[in-house]
Amino acid sequence: MEVLSVPLGERSYDIQIGTGNLAAVGAFIASRRATSHAAVVTDENVRDPHAAVVLESLRLADIRAEMRVLPPGESTKSVAQAQGLWQWLLDINADRKSVVVAVGGGVIGDLAGFAAATFARGLDFVQVPTTLLAHVDSSVGGKVAINLPGAKNMVGAFWQPRGVLIDTAVLETLPEREFRAGLAEVVKYGVILDAEFFDYLEKHVREIETRDPAVLRHLILRSCQLKANIVAADEREETGLRSVLNYGHTFCHAIEALTGYDRFLHGEAVAIGMVCASRLAERLGRIGGEITRRQVELLRVLGLPVDLPELDRQEFVAAMQRDKKVEHGKLRFVLPSRMGHVDLVGGVASDDVFSVLND
Ligand code: NAD
Ligand code: GLY
């Protein structure tokens, strides 16, 4: 079992990464926070067996636990479900000594974290992520949010968890497509921060495909380590450093918006977006073709899409303008300058963007 720290002063917390450690979540929470009451939030696909194990483990640690089971899917990250959670927390007499425990993918983590951030001006919460995407990205860093119609993650907060417990064994029940989508974010860390990690991924494709526990633990550990370093240096995305995590996401968000959020999983759109961003970097003379070629090959072999779908190019650029990195109407992109390094680049001409879209 490995334990990483996210060093954020009084908001510091641990990420515990193991295989088969889910049943120890009660002890994990009890050792970090004196509490006798937990509000567990999960979804219908995760309740059995994973959330049930968490519930039992809390009871064994003498923590009274109640559970709310929500429908799976992105539409659960809504104002209505947030309101439902606030009301439920009121009904079960949650107070500032209670702990919210999010057991699920990024949808449950973001929603339960948002409810925790806002109920009674803030409850402690613990993340127990159950998708690969949530293991390597959404459970770490304290971004919590719900969606408004047509505006993803528009209402939210920075609210750090008190701890993150990752059990790679929960991935055994994760559907193949969801697993592959999570791998896109893993590849992202290699491109933006760690060339050696990218090499490692290229060399361990077979073990990744068979979900070899040791290789998975390494993937998750390294991804969390890289994300924790960035979050520690720029918790609230104020210096531009944290925005490197959004590599590929300007294109990705436009792809998701123009395809109604239901054609591609987020990680699939990230894969296509990374290839677009890399091609843009090539066009601007920042990198040679080799770096794009390596990403395309690795993403393809991991079963991820890399080709931009047929979409209206004008609408695409308009959708990109709604990206959170836009400043005074100017598009900014996270672009590689070599494998393992990216910069936030402003002032990119629309002609260059169009040319990438038309490639
Ligand atoms: P998700 O939470 O919708 O989970 C994907 C599907 O897998 C769901 O149907 C879920 O019920 C199911 N599932 C989860 N764990 C399972 C398991 N172990 N076995 C079987 N089925 C399981 O999606 P996701 O990809 O985990 O997260 C996507 C969300 O995360 C988006 O809303 C995105 O905005 C958010 N996100 C947040 C951050 C952040 O920093 N907060 C970062 C990236 C993404
Ligand atoms: N997923 C991007 C971030 O946490 O900043």
Short mmCIF file of C-alpha atoms and ligand atoms in Angstrom, two decimals:
data_model
loop_
_atom_site.label_atom_id
_atom_site.label_comp_id
_atom_site.label_asym_id
_atom_site.label_seq_id
_atom_site.Cartn_x
_atom_site.Cartn_y
_atom_site.Cartn_z
CA MET A 1 0.00 0.00 0.00
CA GLU A 2 1.28 3.47 -0.89
CA VAL A 3 0.36 6.76 0.75
CA LEU A 4 0.92 10.10 -0.97
CA SER A 5 0.43 13.48 0.59
CA VAL A 6 -1.16 16.53 -1.01
CA PRO A 7 0.66 19.28 0.91
CA LEU A 8 -1.71 22.22 1.35
CA GLY A 9 -0.98 23.48 4.86
CA GLU A 10 -3.98 22.93 7.12
CA ARG A 11 -5.90 21.48 4.15
CA SER A 12 -3.24 18.78 3.52
CA TYR A 13 -4.47 15.23 3.03
CA ASP A 14 -3.37 11.73 2.12
CA ILE A 15 -4.13 9.59 -0.89
CA GLN A 16 -3.97 5.92 0.03
CA ILE A 17 -3.49 3.58 -2.94
CA GLY A 18 -3.83 -0.16 -2.54
CA THR A 19 -5.49 -3.29 -3.87
CA GLY A 20 -8.21 -4.77 -1.67
CA ASN A 21 -8.12 -1.92 0.89
CA LEU A 22 -11.76 -0.80 0.44
CA ALA A 23 -12.87 -2.65 3.58
CA ALA A 24 -10.44 -0.50 5.59
CA VAL A 25 -12.13 2.77 4.70
CA GLY A 26 -13.76 3.07 8.15
CA ALA A 27 -10.36 2.91 9.85
CA PHE A 28 -8.92 5.31 7.22
CA ILE A 29 -11.58 7.89 8.07
CA ALA A 30 -11.49 7.32 11.84
CA SER A 31 -7.72 7.85 11.90
CA ARG A 32 -8.05 11.20 10.13
CA ARG A 33 -11.18 12.67 11.61
CA ALA A 34 -12.98 12.12 14.93
CA THR A 35 -16.51 11.47 13.74
CA SER A 36 -19.43 9.27 14.63
CA HIS A 37 -21.59 9.97 11.57
CA ALA A 38 -21.03 9.43 7.85
CA ALA A 39 -23.27 10.33 4.92
CA VAL A 40 -22.35 8.00 2.08
CA VAL A 41 -23.28 9.07 -1.45
CA THR A 42 -23.08 6.61 -4.32
CA ASP A 43 -24.83 5.58 -7.53
CA GLU A 44 -26.86 2.54 -8.55
CA ASN A 45 -23.94 0.87 -10.40
CA VAL A 46 -21.57 1.24 -7.48
CA ARG A 47 -23.85 0.43 -4.53
CA ASP A 48 -23.24 -3.32 -4.85
CA PRO A 49 -20.67 -4.42 -4.11
CA HIS A 50 -18.47 -1.37 -3.49
CA ALA A 51 -20.59 1.10 -1.47
CA ALA A 52 -21.99 -1.81 0.57
CA VAL A 53 -18.42 -2.70 1.61
CA VAL A 54 -17.80 0.93 2.59
CA LEU A 55 -20.99 1.02 4.67
CA GLU A 56 -20.05 -2.14 6.55
CA SER A 57 -16.52 -0.88 7.15
CA LEU A 58 -17.84 2.39 8.61
CA ARG A 59 -20.10 0.47 10.96
CA LEU A 60 -17.18 -1.69 12.10
CA ALA A 61 -15.31 1.53 12.90
CA ASP A 62 -18.27 2.65 15.07
CA ILE A 63 -19.31 5.33 12.63
CA ARG A 64 -23.09 5.54 12.12
CA ALA A 65 -23.52 5.48 8.35
CA GLU A 66 -26.43 6.35 6.09
CA MET A 67 -26.44 6.01 2.34
CA ARG A 68 -28.03 7.86 -0.55
CA VAL A 69 -28.04 6.05 -3.90
CA LEU A 70 -28.40 8.22 -7.00
CA PRO A 71 -29.01 7.38 -10.65
CA PRO A 72 -25.75 6.97 -12.61
CA GLY A 73 -24.67 9.42 -15.30
CA GLU A 74 -23.69 13.01 -15.94
CA SER A 75 -27.28 14.28 -15.57
CA THR A 76 -27.02 13.50 -11.85
CA LYS A 77 -24.61 16.47 -11.46
CA SER A 78 -27.63 18.79 -11.39
CA VAL A 79 -29.08 21.55 -9.22
CA ALA A 80 -32.03 19.24 -8.48
CA GLN A 81 -29.79 16.42 -7.20
CA ALA A 82 -27.71 18.89 -5.17
CA GLN A 83 -30.91 20.18 -3.60
CA GLY A 84 -31.98 16.59 -2.91
CA LEU A 85 -28.66 15.96 -1.14
CA TRP A 86 -28.92 19.13 0.97
CA GLN A 87 -32.41 18.10 2.06
CA TRP A 88 -31.27 14.55 2.81
CA LEU A 89 -28.34 15.86 4.89
CA LEU A 90 -30.84 17.96 6.84
CA ASP A 91 -33.20 15.00 7.29
CA ILE A 92 -30.45 12.72 8.65
CA ASN A 93 -29.30 15.47 11.04
CA ALA A 94 -25.88 15.89 9.45
CA ASP A 95 -23.87 18.56 11.21
CA ARG A 96 -20.33 19.88 11.11
CA LYS A 97 -19.08 16.73 12.82
CA SER A 98 -20.48 14.53 10.04
CA VAL A 99 -18.36 13.35 7.12
CA VAL A 100 -19.66 13.02 3.57
CA VAL A 101 -18.19 9.96 1.84
CA ALA A 102 -18.33 9.95 -1.95
CA VAL A 103 -18.18 6.41 -3.33
CA GLY A 104 -18.27 6.46 -7.12
CA GLY A 105 -16.86 8.02 -10.27
CA GLY A 106 -16.28 11.69 -10.99
CA VAL A 107 -20.02 12.39 -11.11
CA ILE A 108 -20.59 11.27 -7.52
CA GLY A 109 -17.30 12.83 -6.32
CA ASP A 110 -18.06 16.22 -7.88
CA LEU A 111 -21.70 16.29 -6.71
CA ALA A 112 -21.19 14.93 -3.18
CA GLY A 113 -18.13 17.19 -2.79
CA PHE A 114 -20.21 20.18 -3.88
CA ALA A 115 -22.96 19.29 -1.39
CA ALA A 116 -20.29 18.90 1.32
CA ALA A 117 -18.74 22.27 0.42
CA THR A 118 -22.05 24.09 0.68
CA PHE A 119 -24.16 22.35 3.36
CA ALA A 120 -23.92 24.14 6.72
CA ARG A 121 -21.13 26.24 5.15
CA GLY A 122 -18.96 23.18 4.71
CA LEU A 123 -18.73 19.57 5.87
CA ASP A 124 -15.66 17.37 5.72
CA PHE A 125 -15.65 14.88 2.92
CA VAL A 126 -13.68 11.84 1.85
CA GLN A 127 -13.28 10.55 -1.67
CA VAL A 128 -13.53 6.84 -2.41
CA PRO A 129 -13.23 6.89 -6.21
CA THR A 130 -14.33 3.86 -8.22
CA THR A 131 -13.49 4.68 -11.86
CA LEU A 132 -10.00 4.96 -13.34
CA LEU A 133 -10.74 8.58 -14.27
CA ALA A 134 -11.66 9.34 -10.68
CA HIS A 135 -8.58 7.47 -9.37
CA VAL A 136 -6.18 9.50 -11.47
CA ASP A 137 -7.91 12.85 -11.73
CA SER A 138 -11.25 13.90 -10.28
CA SER A 139 -10.83 12.65 -6.69
CA VAL A 140 -7.65 14.69 -6.17
CA GLY A 141 -7.40 18.47 -6.11
CA GLY A 142 -10.66 19.68 -4.59
CA LYS A 143 -12.56 20.85 -7.67
CA VAL A 144 -16.23 20.10 -6.91
CA ALA A 145 -19.11 21.16 -9.11
CA ILE A 146 -22.53 20.65 -10.63
CA ASN A 147 -23.71 21.50 -14.14
CA LEU A 148 -26.20 24.08 -15.34
CA PRO A 149 -28.18 23.18 -18.47
CA GLY A 150 -25.64 23.55 -21.32
CA ALA A 151 -22.82 24.68 -18.99
CA LYS A 152 -20.70 21.92 -17.49
CA ASN A 153 -19.18 22.42 -14.02
CA MET A 154 -20.50 25.98 -13.95
CA VAL A 155 -21.43 26.07 -10.25
CA GLY A 156 -18.77 24.81 -7.91
CA ALA A 157 -16.04 25.39 -5.40
CA PHE A 158 -12.53 24.43 -4.42
CA TRP A 159 -13.16 22.14 -1.46
CA GLN A 160 -10.39 19.70 -0.62
CA PRO A 161 -11.29 16.24 0.70
CA ARG A 162 -9.91 15.12 4.09
CA GLY A 163 -8.54 12.03 2.40
CA VAL A 164 -8.74 9.88 -0.73
CA LEU A 165 -8.82 6.08 -0.54
CA ILE A 166 -8.13 4.27 -3.80
CA ASP A 167 -8.64 0.51 -4.13
CA THR A 168 -7.58 -0.68 -7.60
CA ALA A 169 -9.67 -3.86 -7.11
CA VAL A 170 -12.87 -1.87 -7.67
CA LEU A 171 -11.79 -1.46 -11.30
CA GLU A 172 -12.52 -5.16 -11.87
CA THR A 173 -16.20 -4.30 -12.30
CA LEU A 174 -15.63 -1.15 -14.38
CA PRO A 175 -16.88 -1.52 -17.98
CA GLU A 176 -14.14 -1.69 -20.62
CA ARG A 177 -15.09 1.58 -22.32
CA GLU A 178 -15.01 3.51 -19.02
CA PHE A 179 -11.63 1.98 -18.21
CA ARG A 180 -10.16 3.04 -21.56
CA ALA A 181 -11.57 6.55 -21.18
CA GLY A 182 -9.70 6.90 -17.87
CA LEU A 183 -6.47 5.91 -19.63
CA ALA A 184 -6.64 9.09 -21.73
CA GLU A 185 -6.05 11.17 -18.59
CA VAL A 186 -3.13 8.89 -17.66
CA VAL A 187 -1.53 9.44 -21.08
CA LYS A 188 -2.11 13.17 -20.57
CA TYR A 189 0.14 13.21 -17.47
CA GLY A 190 2.98 11.70 -19.49
CA VAL A 191 2.70 14.29 -22.24
CA ILE A 192 2.40 17.30 -19.96
CA LEU A 193 4.76 16.43 -17.11
CA ASP A 194 6.74 13.23 -17.40
CA ALA A 195 8.39 11.88 -20.56
CA GLU A 196 9.65 8.78 -18.71
CA PHE A 197 6.11 7.96 -17.61
CA PHE A 198 5.00 8.22 -21.24
CA ASP A 199 7.77 5.72 -22.19
CA TYR A 200 6.56 3.42 -19.38
CA LEU A 201 3.01 3.48 -20.76
CA GLU A 202 4.28 2.66 -24.27
CA LYS A 203 6.18 -0.33 -22.86
CA HIS A 204 3.33 -1.71 -20.69
CA VAL A 205 0.35 -1.68 -23.03
CA ARG A 206 -0.30 -5.41 -22.57
CA GLU A 207 -0.28 -5.22 -18.77
CA ILE A 208 -2.55 -2.17 -18.91
CA GLU A 209 -5.01 -4.01 -21.13
CA THR A 210 -5.15 -6.97 -18.77
CA ARG A 211 -5.46 -4.59 -15.79
CA ASP A 212 -2.38 -6.02 -14.10
CA PRO A 213 -2.72 -4.81 -10.46
CA ALA A 214 0.95 -3.81 -10.03
CA VAL A 215 0.99 -1.83 -13.27
CA LEU A 216 -2.36 -0.21 -12.43
CA ARG A 217 -1.05 0.80 -9.01
CA HIS A 218 1.99 2.40 -10.66
CA LEU A 219 -0.17 4.24 -13.21
CA ILE A 220 -2.46 5.57 -10.50
CA LEU A 221 0.34 6.41 -8.08
CA ARG A 222 2.37 8.35 -10.64
CA SER A 223 -0.71 10.17 -11.97
CA CYS A 224 -1.79 11.18 -8.45
CA GLN A 225 1.76 12.23 -7.59
CA LEU A 226 1.97 14.47 -10.65
CA LYS A 227 -1.47 15.95 -10.02
CA ALA A 228 -0.73 16.48 -6.30
CA ASN A 229 2.45 18.43 -7.16
CA ILE A 230 0.51 20.74 -9.46
CA VAL A 231 -2.36 21.22 -6.99
CA ALA A 232 0.09 21.99 -4.18
CA ALA A 233 1.73 24.66 -6.32
CA ASP A 234 -1.45 26.27 -7.69
CA GLU A 235 -4.46 25.04 -5.71
CA ARG A 236 -6.99 27.50 -7.14
CA GLU A 237 -5.66 27.72 -10.70
CA GLU A 238 -4.41 31.27 -10.21
CA THR A 239 -0.89 31.20 -11.65
CA GLY A 240 -1.56 29.25 -14.83
CA LEU A 241 0.32 26.20 -13.52
CA ARG A 242 -2.78 24.10 -12.77
CA SER A 243 -4.15 24.85 -16.22
CA VAL A 244 -1.55 22.46 -17.72
CA LEU A 245 -3.93 19.72 -16.50
CA ASN A 246 -6.32 20.98 -19.16
CA TYR A 247 -4.11 19.80 -22.03
CA GLY A 248 -6.44 18.81 -24.89
CA HIS A 249 -9.46 20.09 -22.99
CA THR A 250 -10.17 23.23 -25.06
CA PHE A 251 -10.79 21.01 -28.09
CA CYS A 252 -12.38 18.32 -25.88
CA HIS A 253 -14.99 20.64 -24.38
CA ALA A 254 -16.01 21.84 -27.85
CA ILE A 255 -16.28 18.23 -29.07
CA GLU A 256 -18.42 17.30 -26.05
CA ALA A 257 -20.67 20.36 -26.38
CA LEU A 258 -21.25 19.89 -30.13
CA THR A 259 -21.98 16.19 -29.79
CA GLY A 260 -24.54 16.68 -27.01
CA TYR A 261 -22.34 15.15 -24.26
CA ASP A 262 -23.55 11.68 -25.21
CA ARG A 263 -21.50 10.52 -28.19
CA PHE A 264 -18.10 10.46 -26.48
CA LEU A 265 -17.09 9.77 -22.91
CA HIS A 266 -15.04 12.62 -21.45
CA GLY A 267 -11.77 10.67 -21.70
CA GLU A 268 -12.48 9.82 -25.35
CA ALA A 269 -12.96 13.50 -26.16
CA VAL A 270 -9.75 14.26 -24.21
CA ALA A 271 -7.88 11.78 -26.44
CA ILE A 272 -9.06 13.51 -29.62
CA GLY A 273 -8.44 16.92 -28.03
CA MET A 274 -4.84 16.05 -27.15
CA VAL A 275 -4.11 15.04 -30.71
CA CYS A 276 -5.64 18.33 -31.98
CA ALA A 277 -3.57 20.35 -29.48
CA SER A 278 -0.42 18.50 -30.48
CA ARG A 279 -1.12 19.17 -34.18
CA LEU A 280 -1.64 22.84 -33.34
CA ALA A 281 1.73 22.87 -31.55
CA GLU A 282 3.29 21.35 -34.68
CA ARG A 283 1.66 23.95 -36.90
CA LEU A 284 3.07 26.70 -34.65
CA GLY A 285 6.55 25.18 -34.96
CA ARG A 286 6.76 24.27 -31.26
CA ILE A 287 7.33 20.53 -31.82
CA GLY A 288 8.12 18.10 -34.63
CA GLY A 289 5.70 15.43 -35.89
CA GLU A 290 7.23 12.66 -33.73
CA ILE A 291 5.51 13.80 -30.53
CA THR A 292 2.07 13.78 -32.12
CA ARG A 293 2.78 10.43 -33.77
CA ARG A 294 3.68 8.82 -30.42
CA GLN A 295 0.49 10.10 -28.80
CA VAL A 296 -1.67 8.91 -31.71
CA GLU A 297 -0.08 5.44 -31.60
CA LEU A 298 -0.37 5.02 -27.84
CA LEU A 299 -3.96 6.30 -27.69
CA ARG A 300 -4.96 4.06 -30.62
CA VAL A 301 -3.41 0.96 -29.13
CA LEU A 302 -5.22 1.72 -25.86
CA GLY A 303 -8.46 1.69 -27.83
CA LEU A 304 -9.14 5.43 -27.76
CA PRO A 305 -10.42 7.58 -30.64
CA VAL A 306 -7.97 10.09 -32.16
CA ASP A 307 -9.88 11.50 -35.15
CA LEU A 308 -11.99 14.62 -34.97
CA PRO A 309 -15.60 13.83 -35.91
CA GLU A 310 -17.37 15.75 -38.70
CA LEU A 311 -18.53 18.97 -37.01
CA ASP A 312 -19.27 22.48 -38.19
CA ARG A 313 -15.90 24.27 -37.95
CA GLN A 314 -17.37 27.74 -37.20
CA GLU A 315 -19.53 26.33 -34.42
CA PHE A 316 -16.51 24.45 -33.14
CA VAL A 317 -14.42 27.62 -32.76
CA ALA A 318 -17.41 29.39 -31.17
CA ALA A 319 -17.71 26.55 -28.65
CA MET A 320 -14.00 26.81 -27.87
CA GLN A 321 -14.53 30.51 -27.07
CA ARG A 322 -16.61 29.40 -24.06
CA ASP A 323 -13.58 27.64 -22.55
CA LYS A 324 -12.65 28.80 -19.03
CA LYS A 325 -9.10 29.60 -20.25
CA VAL A 326 -10.39 32.32 -22.63
CA GLU A 327 -9.20 35.74 -21.46
CA HIS A 328 -10.76 38.89 -22.93
CA GLY A 329 -12.11 36.84 -25.85
CA LYS A 330 -8.64 35.43 -26.77
CA LEU A 331 -8.21 31.67 -27.03
CA ARG A 332 -5.39 30.15 -25.02
CA PHE A 333 -4.14 26.61 -25.46
CA VAL A 334 -2.00 24.24 -23.43
CA LEU A 335 0.58 23.10 -25.99
CA PRO A 336 3.59 20.78 -25.79
CA SER A 337 7.11 22.07 -26.43
CA ARG A 338 8.64 18.60 -25.96
CA MET A 339 7.49 15.28 -24.52
CA GLY A 340 6.81 15.87 -20.81
CA HIS A 341 6.46 19.64 -21.02
CA VAL A 342 3.65 22.03 -22.00
CA ASP A 343 3.07 25.80 -21.87
CA LEU A 344 -0.05 27.92 -21.79
CA VAL A 345 0.02 29.73 -25.14
CA GLY A 346 -2.07 32.80 -25.89
CA GLY A 347 -2.62 34.81 -29.07
CA VAL A 348 -3.13 31.80 -31.35
CA ALA A 349 -4.57 32.96 -34.70
CA SER A 350 -7.94 31.45 -35.68
CA ASP A 351 -6.42 30.50 -39.04
CA ASP A 352 -4.04 28.17 -37.27
CA VAL A 353 -6.88 26.64 -35.28
CA PHE A 354 -8.98 26.22 -38.44
CA SER A 355 -6.12 24.56 -40.23
CA VAL A 356 -5.86 21.94 -37.47
CA LEU A 357 -9.60 21.33 -37.67
CA ASN A 358 -9.40 20.91 -41.43
CA ASP A 359 -6.39 18.56 -41.42
P1 NAD B 1 -19.04 8.54 -13.84
O1 NAD B 1 -18.96 8.97 -12.44
O2 NAD B 1 -20.28 8.86 -14.60
O3 NAD B 1 -18.79 6.98 -13.90
C1 NAD B 1 -18.85 6.31 -15.14
C2 NAD B 1 -19.81 5.10 -15.10
O4 NAD B 1 -19.17 4.04 -14.42
C3 NAD B 1 -21.11 5.37 -14.36
O5 NAD B 1 -22.14 4.70 -15.03
C4 NAD B 1 -20.88 4.73 -13.00
O6 NAD B 1 -22.08 4.33 -12.40
C5 NAD B 1 -20.03 3.55 -13.37
N1 NAD B 1 -19.12 3.05 -12.35
C6 NAD B 1 -18.34 3.78 -11.51
N2 NAD B 1 -17.52 2.97 -10.84
C7 NAD B 1 -17.79 1.70 -11.22
C8 NAD B 1 -17.25 0.44 -10.90
N3 NAD B 1 -16.21 0.31 -10.07
N4 NAD B 1 -17.79 -0.65 -11.48
C9 NAD B 1 -18.83 -0.54 -12.36
N5 NAD B 1 -19.35 0.64 -12.74
C10 NAD B 1 -18.83 1.74 -12.18
O7 NAD B 1 -17.85 9.11 -14.73
P2 NAD B 1 -16.30 9.41 -14.48
O8 NAD B 1 -15.67 9.21 -15.80
O9 NAD B 1 -15.75 8.71 -13.30
O10 NAD B 1 -16.31 10.96 -14.12
C11 NAD B 1 -16.75 11.94 -15.04
C12 NAD B 1 -17.06 13.18 -14.27
O11 NAD B 1 -15.90 13.63 -13.59
C13 NAD B 1 -17.52 14.34 -15.15
O12 NAD B 1 -18.67 14.93 -14.59
C14 NAD B 1 -16.35 15.33 -15.09
O13 NAD B 1 -16.77 16.66 -15.21
C15 NAD B 1 -15.79 15.04 -13.73
N6 NAD B 1 -14.37 15.38 -13.57
C16 NAD B 1 -14.03 16.12 -12.51
C17 NAD B 1 -12.70 16.45 -12.30
C18 NAD B 1 -12.31 17.22 -11.08
O14 NAD B 1 -11.15 17.65 -10.97
N7 NAD B 1 -13.22 17.42 -10.16
C19 NAD B 1 -11.71 16.02 -13.19
C20 NAD B 1 -12.10 15.24 -14.28
C21 NAD B 1 -13.44 14.92 -14.48
N1 GLY B 2 -9.02 18.18 -13.90
C1 GLY B 2 -8.38 19.44 -13.93
C2 GLY B 2 -8.04 19.96 -12.58
O1 GLY B 2 -8.25 19.30 -11.59
O2 GLY B 2 -7.55 21.06 -12.48
#
